Coordinates of C-alpha atoms in Angstrom, one line a residue:
M7 CA -19.5 28.9 -4.7
R8 CA -22.1 26.6 -4.9
Q9 CA -23.8 25.3 -8.2
G10 CA -27.6 25.8 -8.5
I11 CA -27.7 28.7 -6.4
L12 CA -28.7 31.6 -8.6
T13 CA -27.0 34.8 -6.7
N14 CA -24.0 36.5 -6.3
T15 CA -24.1 36.8 -2.1
R16 CA -24.1 34.5 0.7
V17 CA -27.1 32.5 1.6
R18 CA -28.1 30.1 4.2
I19 CA -29.4 26.6 3.1
L20 CA -30.5 23.6 4.7
C21 CA -28.0 20.9 4.0
A22 CA -29.1 17.3 4.4
K23 CA -27.1 13.9 3.5
G24 CA -25.5 13.6 0.1
Q25 CA -25.0 17.7 -0.6
K26 CA -22.0 19.1 -0.8
T27 CA -20.0 21.1 1.9
Y28 CA -21.8 19.0 4.7
R29 CA -21.2 15.9 6.2
P30 CA -24.2 14.8 8.7
R31 CA -22.5 13.4 12.0
R32 CA -25.9 11.4 12.9
A33 CA -28.8 9.7 11.1
G34 CA -31.2 12.1 9.6
E35 CA -29.3 15.4 10.6
R36 CA -29.8 18.6 8.7
K37 CA -28.0 21.7 9.2
R38 CA -27.9 25.4 7.8
K39 CA -25.1 26.5 6.6
S40 CA -24.0 29.6 4.8
V41 CA -23.2 29.1 0.8
R42 CA -22.1 31.6 -1.4
G43 CA -23.7 32.0 -4.9
A44 CA -22.5 30.8 -8.2
I45 CA -22.7 33.8 -10.1
V46 CA -19.7 36.0 -10.5
G47 CA -19.5 39.3 -8.6
H48 CA -17.3 42.4 -8.2
D49 CA -16.0 40.9 -4.8
I50 CA -14.4 37.7 -6.1
A51 CA -10.6 38.4 -6.0
V52 CA -9.6 35.1 -7.7
L53 CA -11.5 32.7 -10.2
N54 CA -9.6 29.6 -11.2
L55 CA -10.7 28.2 -14.4
V56 CA -10.0 25.2 -16.6
V57 CA -10.1 25.6 -20.0
V58 CA -12.7 22.8 -21.5
R59 CA -13.2 23.6 -25.4
R60 CA -11.3 26.3 -27.7
G61 CA -13.3 28.6 -29.5
E62 CA -12.8 29.9 -33.0
G63 CA -10.4 33.0 -31.8
E64 CA -7.2 33.0 -30.0
V65 CA -6.8 34.1 -26.1
P66 CA -3.5 36.1 -26.2
G67 CA -1.0 34.7 -23.5
L68 CA -3.3 31.6 -23.1
T69 CA -4.0 29.7 -25.8
D70 CA -1.8 31.1 -29.0
E71 CA 1.3 29.5 -27.8
P72 CA 1.9 25.6 -26.6
V73 CA 3.5 25.5 -23.0
P74 CA 5.9 22.4 -22.9
R75 CA 5.2 20.1 -19.8
R76 CA 8.0 20.8 -17.2
L77 CA 8.0 17.4 -15.6
G78 CA 7.8 14.1 -17.4
P79 CA 6.5 10.9 -15.9
K80 CA 8.2 9.1 -12.9
R81 CA 6.5 5.9 -13.1
A82 CA 8.3 3.2 -15.1
N83 CA 4.9 2.1 -16.9
K84 CA 3.9 5.9 -17.8
I85 CA 7.3 6.4 -19.4
R86 CA 6.8 3.3 -21.6
A87 CA 3.3 4.2 -22.6
L88 CA 4.7 7.9 -23.1
F89 CA 7.2 6.6 -25.6
N90 CA 5.8 3.4 -26.9
L91 CA 8.4 1.1 -25.5
S92 CA 8.2 -2.6 -25.4
R93 CA 8.9 -4.6 -21.6
S94 CA 12.5 -5.3 -22.7
D95 CA 13.6 -1.6 -23.4
D96 CA 15.5 0.4 -21.1
V97 CA 13.4 2.7 -19.6
R98 CA 16.3 4.6 -18.0
K99 CA 17.3 6.0 -21.2
Y100 CA 13.9 7.7 -21.8
V101 CA 13.5 10.0 -18.5
I102 CA 13.0 13.4 -19.2
T103 CA 15.8 15.5 -18.0
R104 CA 16.2 19.0 -17.4
T105 CA 18.9 21.1 -17.3
F106 CA 19.6 24.2 -15.7
T107 CA 22.1 26.4 -14.3
N108 CA 22.8 26.7 -10.3
K109 CA 23.3 29.6 -8.3
K110 CA 27.2 29.0 -8.8
G111 CA 26.8 29.1 -12.7
R112 CA 27.5 25.6 -12.9
E113 CA 25.1 23.4 -15.6
I114 CA 23.0 20.7 -13.7
K115 CA 20.8 18.0 -15.1
K116 CA 17.8 17.0 -13.1
S117 CA 15.4 13.8 -13.5
P118 CA 13.2 12.0 -11.2
K119 CA 14.6 9.1 -9.5
I120 CA 12.2 6.2 -11.7
Q121 CA 9.4 4.3 -9.5
R122 CA 8.3 0.9 -9.9
L123 CA 11.2 0.0 -11.8
V124 CA 12.5 -3.5 -12.2
S125 CA 16.1 -3.6 -11.8
P126 CA 18.4 -6.5 -11.2
L127 CA 18.8 -5.5 -7.5
T128 CA 15.2 -5.9 -7.0
L129 CA 14.7 -8.9 -8.7
Q130 CA 17.4 -10.1 -6.6
R131 CA 16.0 -8.7 -3.3
K132 CA 12.9 -10.8 -4.4
R133 CA 14.8 -14.1 -4.9
A134 CA 16.4 -13.7 -1.5
H135 CA 13.4 -13.0 0.1
R136 CA 11.2 -16.1 -1.4
A137 CA 14.5 -18.4 -0.5
A138 CA 14.7 -17.1 3.0
K139 CA 10.9 -17.7 3.4
L140 CA 11.4 -21.2 1.8
R141 CA 14.1 -21.9 4.3
S142 CA 12.1 -20.9 7.1
V143 CA 9.3 -23.3 5.8
L144 CA 11.7 -26.3 5.7
K145 CA 13.3 -25.4 9.1
N146 CA 9.8 -25.1 10.9
Q147 CA 9.2 -28.6 9.5
Q148 CA 12.3 -30.0 10.6
E149 CA 11.7 -28.8 14.0
A150 CA 8.3 -29.9 14.0
L151 CA 9.8 -33.6 13.0
E152 CA 12.2 -33.8 15.7
Y153 CA 9.5 -32.4 18.3
K154 CA 7.2 -35.1 17.1
K155 CA 9.9 -37.6 17.6
I156 CA 11.2 -36.5 21.1
L157 CA 7.3 -36.3 22.2
A158 CA 6.5 -39.9 21.1
Q159 CA 9.9 -41.1 23.0
R160 CA 8.8 -39.7 25.9
L161 CA 5.1 -41.4 25.9
A162 CA 6.7 -44.5 25.0
E163 CA 8.9 -43.9 28.2
K164 CA 5.9 -42.9 30.2
R165 CA 4.1 -46.0 29.1
E166 CA 6.9 -48.4 29.9
V167 CA 7.3 -46.8 33.5
R168 CA 3.5 -47.3 33.8
R169 CA 3.7 -50.7 32.5
S170 CA 6.7 -51.5 35.0
M171 CA 4.5 -50.0 38.0
I172 CA 1.7 -52.1 37.2
S173 CA 3.7 -55.3 36.9
K174 CA 5.1 -54.2 40.3
R175 CA 2.1 -53.8 41.8
R176 CA 0.6 -57.3 40.5
S177 CA 3.8 -59.3 41.5
T178 CA 3.8 -57.5 45.3
R179 CA -0.2 -58.7 45.4
K180 CA 0.6 -62.1 44.0
S181 CA 3.7 -62.6 46.8
A182 CA 1.2 -61.3 49.0
K183 CA -1.5 -63.9 48.2
E184 CA 1.0 -66.6 48.5
T185 CA 2.2 -65.5 51.7
A186 CA -1.1 -65.0 53.0
E187 CA -1.9 -69.1 51.8

């Protein structure tokens, strides 16, 4: 059902970019699509509605008796907001549980697993993760220092070998000059 089409049958409309029920694949592309009008007819089997505003009279079976929420909030902060709790209050005590009997006739309590709950275990894991990261950084710095030392030592050795080779060449040239004279 498309709003703005004032008929209770299907019509073929030319759809462009930005309209509902159509997503263009190319720039400037338009397509003719079949859309049902917004007027309710005898051919509609199911119509999903939402009560937006209550009138003066009660609708029997719909607005005459309050229906409790079957499930409570699952996220820690939403539970806090519902019961107006502070950060120091234990959220686990305020979880909405439901009690029912199973097929065997035993009474069972069911409650949701609280998400985004900051427990001592999560704090411990966070600390461990941070400590591991810090250890890794310190280890990398230490290894970089050792590598720089080894590199400097090797460079010094290379320089020394080069110096000795140059001095050997000079001495052989000098001795060759002296023997030639």
